[in-house]
XYZ file of C-alpha atoms in Angstrom:
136
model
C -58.295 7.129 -65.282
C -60.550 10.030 -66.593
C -63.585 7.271 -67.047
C -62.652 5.758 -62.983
C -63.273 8.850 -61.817
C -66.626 9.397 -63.892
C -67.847 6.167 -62.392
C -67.943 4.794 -66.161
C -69.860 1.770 -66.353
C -66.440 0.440 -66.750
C -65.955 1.303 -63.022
C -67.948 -0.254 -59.895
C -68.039 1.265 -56.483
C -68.318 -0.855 -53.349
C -67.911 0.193 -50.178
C -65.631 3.177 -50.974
C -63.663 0.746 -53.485
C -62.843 2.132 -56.579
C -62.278 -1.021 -59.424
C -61.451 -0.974 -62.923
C -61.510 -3.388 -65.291
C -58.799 -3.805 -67.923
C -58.515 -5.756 -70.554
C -55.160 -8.518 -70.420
C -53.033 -10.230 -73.064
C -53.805 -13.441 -70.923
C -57.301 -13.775 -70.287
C -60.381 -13.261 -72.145
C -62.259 -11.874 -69.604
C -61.863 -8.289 -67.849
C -59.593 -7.955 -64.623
C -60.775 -6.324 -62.096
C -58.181 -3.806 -60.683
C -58.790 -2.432 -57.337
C -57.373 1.793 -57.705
C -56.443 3.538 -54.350
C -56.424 7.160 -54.689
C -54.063 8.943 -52.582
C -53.988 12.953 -52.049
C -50.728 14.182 -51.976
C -51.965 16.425 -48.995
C -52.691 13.279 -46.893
C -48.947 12.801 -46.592
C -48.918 15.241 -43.455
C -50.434 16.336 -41.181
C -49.961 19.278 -38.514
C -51.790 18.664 -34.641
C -51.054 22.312 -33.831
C -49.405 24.657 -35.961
C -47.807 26.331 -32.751
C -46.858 22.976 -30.951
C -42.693 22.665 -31.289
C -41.403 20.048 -33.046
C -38.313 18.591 -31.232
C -36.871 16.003 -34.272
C -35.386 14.111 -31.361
C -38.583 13.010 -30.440
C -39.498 11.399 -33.754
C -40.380 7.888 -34.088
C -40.678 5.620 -37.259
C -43.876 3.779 -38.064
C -43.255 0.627 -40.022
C -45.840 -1.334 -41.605
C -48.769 1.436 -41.956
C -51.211 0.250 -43.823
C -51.100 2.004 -47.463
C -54.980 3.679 -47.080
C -54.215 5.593 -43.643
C -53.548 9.113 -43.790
C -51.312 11.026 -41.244
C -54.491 12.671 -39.879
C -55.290 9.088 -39.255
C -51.887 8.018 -37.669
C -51.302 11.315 -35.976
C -54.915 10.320 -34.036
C -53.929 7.158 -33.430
C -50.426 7.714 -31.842
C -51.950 10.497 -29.764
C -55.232 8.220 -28.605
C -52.165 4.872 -27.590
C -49.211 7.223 -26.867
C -50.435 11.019 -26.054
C -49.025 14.150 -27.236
C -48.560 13.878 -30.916
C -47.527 17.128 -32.757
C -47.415 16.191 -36.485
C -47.364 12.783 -38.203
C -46.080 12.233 -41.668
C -46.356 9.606 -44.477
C -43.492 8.545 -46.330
C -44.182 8.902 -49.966
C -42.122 7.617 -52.992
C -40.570 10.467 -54.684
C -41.373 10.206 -58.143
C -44.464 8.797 -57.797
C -45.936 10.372 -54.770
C -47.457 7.584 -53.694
C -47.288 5.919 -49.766
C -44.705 3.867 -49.301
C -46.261 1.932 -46.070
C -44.403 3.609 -43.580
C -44.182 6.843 -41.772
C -43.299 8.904 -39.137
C -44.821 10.656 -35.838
C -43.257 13.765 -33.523
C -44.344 13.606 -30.335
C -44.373 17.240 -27.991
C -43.044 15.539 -24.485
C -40.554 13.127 -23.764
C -42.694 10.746 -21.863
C -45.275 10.061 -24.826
C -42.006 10.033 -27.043
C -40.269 6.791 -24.402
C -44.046 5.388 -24.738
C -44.074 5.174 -28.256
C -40.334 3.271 -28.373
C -41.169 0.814 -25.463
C -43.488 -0.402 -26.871
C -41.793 -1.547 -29.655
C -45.347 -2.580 -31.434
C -48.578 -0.531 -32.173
C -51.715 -1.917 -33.637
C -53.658 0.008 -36.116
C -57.459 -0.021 -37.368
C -58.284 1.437 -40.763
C -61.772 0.505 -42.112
C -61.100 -3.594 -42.896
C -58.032 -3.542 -42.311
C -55.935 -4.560 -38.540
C -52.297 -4.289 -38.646
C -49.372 -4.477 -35.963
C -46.679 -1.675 -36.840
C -43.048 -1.651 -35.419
C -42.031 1.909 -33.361
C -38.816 2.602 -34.049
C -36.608 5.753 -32.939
């Protein structure tokens, strides 16, 4: 991974898309592997550090696509639902990596019954358009 993030010749950037190519039992010819780097401290993310966090007013977020960060989410929520204290990714444990899913506190209860009504939220990231499920 040392020569990916060089930008080897063995590497090509495109549009903020990191590939590699690897060589496979199966083919003759290079695969090109698409690598998504992921910061371990884009896994949460804090709208005010003196906002309370009420954990009765957290909701699930199923479905997030795996490049958004919880700045990202946290923005999101707050710009279809309001009031968004801290938003969290869910990340696998050994690996650290996003899971797809994750989770968002909201400060009030109104912004909180907003979020669960709706059942649905859509999300933009770059490319990618995806319809997440709110769950409480």
């Amino acid at each position: 991974m040392d020569d990916c993030s060089r930008g080897n010749d063995i590497t090509q950037q495109k549009k903020r898309k990191l590939f590699l190519f690897i060589n496979s039992p199966f083919n003759k010819e290079k695969l090109k592997v698409q690598t998504r780097h992921w910061r371990l401290a884009d896994a949460d993310y804090l709208v005010d550090v003196n906002a309370p966090i009420d954990l009765r007013r957290v909701v699930f977020v199923g479905g997030v696509p795996r490049p958004i960060r919880a700045v990202e989410l946290a923005h999101i929520m707050d710009r279809l639902c309001g009031s968004v204290a801290c938003a969290g990714i869910d990340t696998d444990v050994e690996y650290k990596y996003t899971k797809g899913a994750g989770r968002v506190a909201f400060i009030n209860y109104n912004s909180y019954m907003k979020a669960i009504t709706q059942r649905y939220a859509q999300l933009s990231h770059g490319e990618i358009e995806k319809r997440v499920c709110l769950e409480s």
